[in-house]
CSV table of C-alpha atoms and ligand atoms in Angstrom, one decimal:
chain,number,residue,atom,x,y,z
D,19,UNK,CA,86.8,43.0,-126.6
D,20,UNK,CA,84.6,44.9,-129.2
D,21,UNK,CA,83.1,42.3,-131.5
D,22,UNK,CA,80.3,41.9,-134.4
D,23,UNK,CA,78.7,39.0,-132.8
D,24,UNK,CA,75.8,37.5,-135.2
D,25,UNK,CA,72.8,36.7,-133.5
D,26,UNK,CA,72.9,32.2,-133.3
D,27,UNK,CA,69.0,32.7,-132.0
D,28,UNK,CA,65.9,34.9,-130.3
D,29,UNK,CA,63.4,32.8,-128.5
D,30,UNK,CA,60.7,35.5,-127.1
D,31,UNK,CA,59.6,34.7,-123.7
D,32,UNK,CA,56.5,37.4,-123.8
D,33,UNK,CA,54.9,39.7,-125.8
D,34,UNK,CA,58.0,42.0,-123.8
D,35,UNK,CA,61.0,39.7,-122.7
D,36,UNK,CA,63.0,37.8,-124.9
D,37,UNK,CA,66.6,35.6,-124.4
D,38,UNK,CA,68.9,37.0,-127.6
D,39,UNK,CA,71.7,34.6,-128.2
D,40,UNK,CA,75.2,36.0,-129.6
D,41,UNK,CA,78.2,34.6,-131.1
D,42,UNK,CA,80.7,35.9,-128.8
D,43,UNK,CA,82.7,33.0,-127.6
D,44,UNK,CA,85.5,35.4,-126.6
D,45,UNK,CA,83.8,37.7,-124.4
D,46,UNK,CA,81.7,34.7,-123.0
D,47,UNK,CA,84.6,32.8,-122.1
D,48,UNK,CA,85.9,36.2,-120.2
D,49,UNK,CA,82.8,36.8,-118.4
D,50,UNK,CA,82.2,36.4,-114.4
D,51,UNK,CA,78.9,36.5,-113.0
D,52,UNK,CA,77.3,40.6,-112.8
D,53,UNK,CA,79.2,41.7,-115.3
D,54,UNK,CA,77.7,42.9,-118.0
D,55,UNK,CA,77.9,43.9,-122.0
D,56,UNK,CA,76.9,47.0,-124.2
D,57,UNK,CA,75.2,46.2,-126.8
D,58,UNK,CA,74.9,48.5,-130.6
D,59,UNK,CA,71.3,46.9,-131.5
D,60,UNK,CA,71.1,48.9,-134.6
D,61,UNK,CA,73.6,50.1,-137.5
D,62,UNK,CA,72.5,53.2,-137.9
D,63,UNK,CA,72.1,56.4,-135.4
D,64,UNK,CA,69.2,55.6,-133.6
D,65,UNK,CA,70.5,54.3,-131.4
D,66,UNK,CA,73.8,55.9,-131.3
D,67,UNK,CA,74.5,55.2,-128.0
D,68,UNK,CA,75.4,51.1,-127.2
D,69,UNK,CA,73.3,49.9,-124.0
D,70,UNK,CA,74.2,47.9,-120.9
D,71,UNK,CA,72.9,44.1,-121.0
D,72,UNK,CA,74.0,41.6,-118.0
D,73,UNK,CA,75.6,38.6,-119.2
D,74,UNK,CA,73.0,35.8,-118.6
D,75,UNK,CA,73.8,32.6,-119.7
D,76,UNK,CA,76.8,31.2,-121.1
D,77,UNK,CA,76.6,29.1,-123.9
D,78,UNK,CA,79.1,26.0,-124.2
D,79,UNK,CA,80.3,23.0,-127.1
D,80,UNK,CA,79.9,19.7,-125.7
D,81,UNK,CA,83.5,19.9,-124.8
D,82,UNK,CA,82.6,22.9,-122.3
D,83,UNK,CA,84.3,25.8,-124.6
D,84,UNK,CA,82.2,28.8,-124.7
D,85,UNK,CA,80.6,29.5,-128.1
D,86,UNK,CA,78.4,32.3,-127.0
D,87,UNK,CA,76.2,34.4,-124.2
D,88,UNK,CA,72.7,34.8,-124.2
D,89,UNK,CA,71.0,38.2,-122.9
D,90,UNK,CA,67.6,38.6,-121.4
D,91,UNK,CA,66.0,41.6,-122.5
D,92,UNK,CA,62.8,43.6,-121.3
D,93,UNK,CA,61.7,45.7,-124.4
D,94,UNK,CA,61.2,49.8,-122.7
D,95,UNK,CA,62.5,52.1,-125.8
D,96,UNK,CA,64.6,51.3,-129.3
D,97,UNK,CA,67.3,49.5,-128.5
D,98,UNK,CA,65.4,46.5,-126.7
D,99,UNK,CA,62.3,46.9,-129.3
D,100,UNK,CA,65.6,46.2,-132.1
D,101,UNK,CA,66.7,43.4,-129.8
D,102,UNK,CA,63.3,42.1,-129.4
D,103,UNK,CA,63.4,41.6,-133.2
D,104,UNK,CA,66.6,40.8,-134.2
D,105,UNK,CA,66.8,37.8,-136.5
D,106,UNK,CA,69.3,35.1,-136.8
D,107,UNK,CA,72.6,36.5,-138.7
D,108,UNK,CA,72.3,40.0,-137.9
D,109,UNK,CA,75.6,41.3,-136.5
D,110,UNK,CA,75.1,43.2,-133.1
D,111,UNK,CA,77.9,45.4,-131.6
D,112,UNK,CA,79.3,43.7,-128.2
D,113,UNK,CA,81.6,45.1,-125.9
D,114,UNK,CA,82.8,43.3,-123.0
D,115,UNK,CA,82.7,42.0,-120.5
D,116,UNK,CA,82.7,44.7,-118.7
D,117,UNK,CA,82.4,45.9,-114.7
D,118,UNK,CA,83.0,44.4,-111.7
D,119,UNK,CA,81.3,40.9,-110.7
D,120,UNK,CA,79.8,39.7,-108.0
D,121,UNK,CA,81.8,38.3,-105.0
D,122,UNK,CA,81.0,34.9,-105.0
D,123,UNK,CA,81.1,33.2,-101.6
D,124,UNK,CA,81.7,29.5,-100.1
D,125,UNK,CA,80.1,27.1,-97.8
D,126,UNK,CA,78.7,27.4,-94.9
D,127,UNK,CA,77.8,30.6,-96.1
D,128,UNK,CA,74.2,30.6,-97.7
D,129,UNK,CA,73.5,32.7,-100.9
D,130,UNK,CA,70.6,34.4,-101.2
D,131,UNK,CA,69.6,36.1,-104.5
D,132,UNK,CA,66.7,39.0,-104.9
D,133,UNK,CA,65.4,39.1,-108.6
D,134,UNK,CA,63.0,41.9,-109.6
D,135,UNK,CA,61.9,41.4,-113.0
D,136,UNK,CA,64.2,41.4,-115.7
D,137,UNK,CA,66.3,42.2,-112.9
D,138,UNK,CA,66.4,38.3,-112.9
D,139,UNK,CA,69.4,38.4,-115.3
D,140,UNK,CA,73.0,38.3,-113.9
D,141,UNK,CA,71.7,35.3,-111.3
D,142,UNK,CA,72.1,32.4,-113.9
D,143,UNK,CA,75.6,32.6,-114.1
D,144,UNK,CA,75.6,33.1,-110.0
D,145,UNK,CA,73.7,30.3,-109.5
D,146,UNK,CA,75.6,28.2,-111.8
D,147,UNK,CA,79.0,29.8,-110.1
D,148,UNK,CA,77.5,29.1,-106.4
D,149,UNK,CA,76.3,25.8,-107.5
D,150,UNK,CA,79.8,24.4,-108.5
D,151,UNK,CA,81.4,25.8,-105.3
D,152,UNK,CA,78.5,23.3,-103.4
D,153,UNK,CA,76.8,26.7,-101.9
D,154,UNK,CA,72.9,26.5,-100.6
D,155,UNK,CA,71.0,28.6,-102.6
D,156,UNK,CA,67.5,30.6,-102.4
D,157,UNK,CA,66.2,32.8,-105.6
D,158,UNK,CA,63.6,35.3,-104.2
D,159,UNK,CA,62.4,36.8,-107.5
D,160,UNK,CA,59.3,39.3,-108.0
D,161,UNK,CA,57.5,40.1,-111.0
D,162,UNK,CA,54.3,41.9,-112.1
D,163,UNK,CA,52.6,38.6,-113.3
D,164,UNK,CA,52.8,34.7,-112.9
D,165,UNK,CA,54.1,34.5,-117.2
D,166,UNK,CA,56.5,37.1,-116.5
D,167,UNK,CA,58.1,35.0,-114.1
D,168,UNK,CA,60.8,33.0,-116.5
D,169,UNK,CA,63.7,30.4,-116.2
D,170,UNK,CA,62.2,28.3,-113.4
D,171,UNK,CA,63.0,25.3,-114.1
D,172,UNK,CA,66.8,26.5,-115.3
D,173,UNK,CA,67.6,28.0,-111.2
D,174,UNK,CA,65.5,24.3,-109.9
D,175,UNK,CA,68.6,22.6,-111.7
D,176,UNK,CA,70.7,24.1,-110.0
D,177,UNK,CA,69.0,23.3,-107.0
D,178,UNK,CA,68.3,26.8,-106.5
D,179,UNK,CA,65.1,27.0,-103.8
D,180,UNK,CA,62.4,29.8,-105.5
D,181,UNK,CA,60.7,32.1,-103.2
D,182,UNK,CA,58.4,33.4,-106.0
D,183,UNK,CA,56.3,36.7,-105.5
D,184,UNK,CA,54.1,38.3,-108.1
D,185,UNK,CA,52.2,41.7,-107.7
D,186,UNK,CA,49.2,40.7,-109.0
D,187,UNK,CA,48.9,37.0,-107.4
D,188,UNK,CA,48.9,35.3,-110.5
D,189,UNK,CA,51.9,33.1,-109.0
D,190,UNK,CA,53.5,32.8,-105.5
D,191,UNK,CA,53.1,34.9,-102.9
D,192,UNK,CA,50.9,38.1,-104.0
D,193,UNK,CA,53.2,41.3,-103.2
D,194,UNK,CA,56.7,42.6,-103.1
D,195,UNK,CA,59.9,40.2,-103.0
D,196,UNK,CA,61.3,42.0,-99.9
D,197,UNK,CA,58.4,40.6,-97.4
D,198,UNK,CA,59.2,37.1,-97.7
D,199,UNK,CA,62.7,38.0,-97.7
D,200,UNK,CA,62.3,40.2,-94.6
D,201,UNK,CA,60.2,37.3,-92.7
D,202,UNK,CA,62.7,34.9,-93.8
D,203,UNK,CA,65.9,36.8,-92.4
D,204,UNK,CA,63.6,37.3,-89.3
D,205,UNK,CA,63.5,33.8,-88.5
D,206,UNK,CA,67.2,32.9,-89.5
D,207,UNK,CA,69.6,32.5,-86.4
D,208,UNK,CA,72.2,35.2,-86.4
D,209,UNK,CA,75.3,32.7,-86.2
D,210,UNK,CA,74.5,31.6,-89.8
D,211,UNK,CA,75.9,33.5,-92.7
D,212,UNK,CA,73.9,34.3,-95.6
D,213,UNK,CA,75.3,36.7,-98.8
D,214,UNK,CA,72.3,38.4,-100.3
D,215,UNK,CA,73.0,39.2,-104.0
D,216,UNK,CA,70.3,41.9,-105.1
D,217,UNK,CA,69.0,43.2,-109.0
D,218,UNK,CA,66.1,45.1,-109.8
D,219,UNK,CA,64.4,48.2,-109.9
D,220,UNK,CA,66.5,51.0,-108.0
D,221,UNK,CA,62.9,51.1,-105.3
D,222,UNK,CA,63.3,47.2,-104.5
D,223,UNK,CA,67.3,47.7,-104.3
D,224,UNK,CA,67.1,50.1,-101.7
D,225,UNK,CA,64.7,48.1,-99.7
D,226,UNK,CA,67.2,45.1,-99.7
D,227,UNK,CA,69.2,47.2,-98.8
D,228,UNK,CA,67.3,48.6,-95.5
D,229,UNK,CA,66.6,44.8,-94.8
D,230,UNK,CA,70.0,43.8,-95.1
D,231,UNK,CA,70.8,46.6,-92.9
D,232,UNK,CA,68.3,45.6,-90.7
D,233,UNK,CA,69.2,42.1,-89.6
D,234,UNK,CA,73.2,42.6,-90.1
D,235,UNK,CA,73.5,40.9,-93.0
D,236,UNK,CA,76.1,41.7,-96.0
D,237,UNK,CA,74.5,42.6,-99.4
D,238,UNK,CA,75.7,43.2,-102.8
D,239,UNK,CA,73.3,44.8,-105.2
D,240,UNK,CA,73.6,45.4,-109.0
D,241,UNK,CA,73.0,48.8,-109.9
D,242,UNK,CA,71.1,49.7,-113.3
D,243,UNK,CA,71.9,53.2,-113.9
D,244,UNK,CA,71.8,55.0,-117.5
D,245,UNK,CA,74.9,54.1,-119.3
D,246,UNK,CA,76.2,56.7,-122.2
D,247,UNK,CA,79.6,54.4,-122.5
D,248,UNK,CA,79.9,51.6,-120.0
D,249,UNK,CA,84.2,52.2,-120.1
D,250,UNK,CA,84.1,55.2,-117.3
D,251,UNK,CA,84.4,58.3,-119.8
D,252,UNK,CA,81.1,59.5,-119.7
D,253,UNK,CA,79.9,60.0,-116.4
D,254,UNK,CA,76.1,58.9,-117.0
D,255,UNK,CA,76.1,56.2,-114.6
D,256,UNK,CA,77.6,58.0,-111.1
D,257,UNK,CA,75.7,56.8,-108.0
D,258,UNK,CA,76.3,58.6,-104.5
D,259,UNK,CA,78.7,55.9,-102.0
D,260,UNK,CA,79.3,56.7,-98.4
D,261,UNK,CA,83.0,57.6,-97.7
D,262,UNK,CA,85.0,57.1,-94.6
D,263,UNK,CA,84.6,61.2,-93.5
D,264,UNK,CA,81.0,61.0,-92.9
D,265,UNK,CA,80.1,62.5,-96.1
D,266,UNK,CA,79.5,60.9,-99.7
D,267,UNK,CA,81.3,61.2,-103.1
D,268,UNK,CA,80.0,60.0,-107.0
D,269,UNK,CA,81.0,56.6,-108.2
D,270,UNK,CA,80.7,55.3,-111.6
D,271,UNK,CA,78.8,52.4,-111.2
D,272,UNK,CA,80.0,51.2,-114.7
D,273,UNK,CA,83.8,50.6,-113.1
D,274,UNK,CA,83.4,50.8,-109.7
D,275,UNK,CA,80.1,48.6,-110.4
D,276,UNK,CA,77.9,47.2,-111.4
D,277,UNK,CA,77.8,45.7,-108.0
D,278,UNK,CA,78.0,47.2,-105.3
D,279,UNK,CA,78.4,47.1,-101.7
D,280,UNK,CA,74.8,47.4,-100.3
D,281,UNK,CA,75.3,49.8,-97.4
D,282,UNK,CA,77.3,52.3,-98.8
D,283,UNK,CA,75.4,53.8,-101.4
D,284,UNK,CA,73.3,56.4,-100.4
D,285,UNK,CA,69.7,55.7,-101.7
D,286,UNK,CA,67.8,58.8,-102.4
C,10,FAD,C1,74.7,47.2,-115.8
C,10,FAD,C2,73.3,47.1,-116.4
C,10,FAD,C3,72.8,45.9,-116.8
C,10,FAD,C4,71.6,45.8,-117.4
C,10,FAD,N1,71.1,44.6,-117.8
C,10,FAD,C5,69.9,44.5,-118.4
C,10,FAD,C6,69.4,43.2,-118.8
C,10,FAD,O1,70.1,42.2,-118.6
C,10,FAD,N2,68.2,43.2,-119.5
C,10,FAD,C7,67.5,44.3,-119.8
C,10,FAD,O2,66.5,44.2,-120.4
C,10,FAD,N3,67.9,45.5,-119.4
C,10,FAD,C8,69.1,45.6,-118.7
C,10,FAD,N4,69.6,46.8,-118.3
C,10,FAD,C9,68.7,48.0,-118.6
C,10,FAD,C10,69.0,48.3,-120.1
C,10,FAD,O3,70.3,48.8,-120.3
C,10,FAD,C11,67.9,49.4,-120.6
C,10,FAD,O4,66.7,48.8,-120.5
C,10,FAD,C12,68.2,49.8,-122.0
C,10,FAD,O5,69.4,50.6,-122.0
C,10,FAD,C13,67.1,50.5,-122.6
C,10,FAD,O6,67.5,50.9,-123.9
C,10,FAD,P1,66.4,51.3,-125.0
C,10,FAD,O7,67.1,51.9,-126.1
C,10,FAD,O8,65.5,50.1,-125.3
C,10,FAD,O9,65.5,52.3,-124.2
C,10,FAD,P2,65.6,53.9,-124.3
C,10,FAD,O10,64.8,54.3,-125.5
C,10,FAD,O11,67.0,54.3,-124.2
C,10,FAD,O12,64.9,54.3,-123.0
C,10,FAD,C14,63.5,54.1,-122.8
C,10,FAD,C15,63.1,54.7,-121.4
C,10,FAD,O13,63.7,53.9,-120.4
C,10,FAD,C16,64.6,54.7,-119.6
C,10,FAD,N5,65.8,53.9,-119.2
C,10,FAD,C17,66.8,53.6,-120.1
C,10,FAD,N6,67.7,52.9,-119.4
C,10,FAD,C18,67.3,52.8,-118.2
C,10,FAD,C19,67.9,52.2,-117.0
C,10,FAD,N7,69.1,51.6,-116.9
C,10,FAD,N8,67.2,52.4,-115.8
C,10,FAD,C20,66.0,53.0,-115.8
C,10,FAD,N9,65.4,53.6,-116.9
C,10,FAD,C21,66.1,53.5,-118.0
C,10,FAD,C22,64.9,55.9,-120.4
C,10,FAD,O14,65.2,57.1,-119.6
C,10,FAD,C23,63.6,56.1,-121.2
C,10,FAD,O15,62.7,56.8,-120.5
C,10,FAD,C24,70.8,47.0,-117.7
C,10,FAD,C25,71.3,48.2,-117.3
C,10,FAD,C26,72.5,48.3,-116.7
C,10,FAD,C27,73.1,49.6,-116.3
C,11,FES,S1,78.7,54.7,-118.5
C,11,FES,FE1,80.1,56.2,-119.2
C,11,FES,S2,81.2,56.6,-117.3
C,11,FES,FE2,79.8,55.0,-116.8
């Protein structure tokens, strides 16, 4: 679906991060967790090219019908500097939903979800997904600083435990998300299962990743690679998977992905 969704509302978070609300009841009502939209910020030709944006929340009538999706953006460059200061009305290009979602799993297995910064976004529709199904869930989630570490109280609802890190020690544990992670699958007994659902910089990825690897345990990560088109025609976004010869071919993560199974991408 390819819609002119006008913006309901834009609450900044930071001086960086805002949640950009979108009249797409459609596309909402369509969406799984992970998957993700592309977004036409501007009407002109800068930018030309749409952008990828996770879906992150799904907003719902009091009868439970979808009536929109929020997206939580981190301004870098001109697409999320036009998203950080869209105003209520503006029609934004929305395409979607798009990719593949996030394999959502059931008691007894545990769900454990690794957030790096605005990497944070494709988890509140997890965590409301692994909530309904009655699955224990822990949010590990890293940011620079304690006030860029958002939605707190939205994943405590869910009763969603928070392992927070931050890399300054303004909040949590001072450091990088994957040490309490790593001590954490240290200590867990091998007979029971935990998912870990990963998103964030390509770096902290690929140390889930070894982690995962590390103690055995399955891991699907959400890849951010450029995207030119998000539908599989441009090529932009390929990412190197393992195959079953030994060797590795190019995947791209906008169809294949954006999740992805952990151990067979080939981190550079
Ligand atoms: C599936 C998917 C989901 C995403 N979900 C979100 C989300 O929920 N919230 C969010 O804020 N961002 C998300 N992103 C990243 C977002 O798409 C980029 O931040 C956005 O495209 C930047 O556009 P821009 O025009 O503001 O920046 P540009 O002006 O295009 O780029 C600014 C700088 O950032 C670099 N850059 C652009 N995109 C990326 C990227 N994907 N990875 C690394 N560097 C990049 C450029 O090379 C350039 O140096 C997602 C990306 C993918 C692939
Ligand atoms: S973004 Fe164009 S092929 Fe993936």
């Amino acid at each position: 679906m390819d819609v002119a969704a006008a913006v309901t509302w834009n609450r900044p978070l930071s001086s960086d991060y805002n949640v950009l609300a979108l009249a797409a009841p459609a596309i909402a009502a369509a969406a799984a967790p992970g998957q993700f939209v592309m977004l036409k910020a501007g009407a002109g030709s800068d930018p030309l090219l749409r952008r990828p944006f996770s879906v992150f929340e799904i907003l719902r009538d009091a009868t439970g019908a979808a009536t929109g999706l929020t997206i939580l953006s981190k301004r870098i460059g001109v697409s999320t500097a036009l998203i950080y200061d869209a105003s209520r009305g503006q029609r934004i290009g929305c395409l979607g939903p798009l990719g593949r979602p996030f394999t959502v799993v059931d008691p007894p297995t545990d769900a454990w979800m690794v957030a790096g910064g605005v990497g944070l976004a494709p988890f509140a529709t997890l965590a409301q997904a692994l909530h309904a199904r009655g699955v224990k869930s822990t949010l590990f989630y890293g940011a620079r600083r304690g006030t860029e570490l958002f939605y707190l109280d939205f994943f405590r609802a869910l009763d969603v435990e928070l392992v927070l890190t931050t890399e300054d020690g303004s909040a949590g544990e001072k450091g990088r998300v994957v040490a309490p992670l790593d001590r954490r699958l240290a200590a867990r007994a091998p007979s029971s299962a935990v998912m870990l659902y990963a998103c964030g910089p390509e770096g902290m990825l690929a140390a889930t990743a070894r982690t995962a690897t590390t103690y055995g345990r399955p891991c699907q990560v959400s890849v951010e690679r450029i995207m030119g088109c998000g539908l599989g025609g441009c090529y932009s976004c390929v990412i190197p998977m393992r195959n079953e010869h030994g060797g590795f071919h190019h995947v791209r993560s906008c169809i294949a992905g954006p999740v992805l199974p952990a151990d067979q991408i080939v981190w550079e």
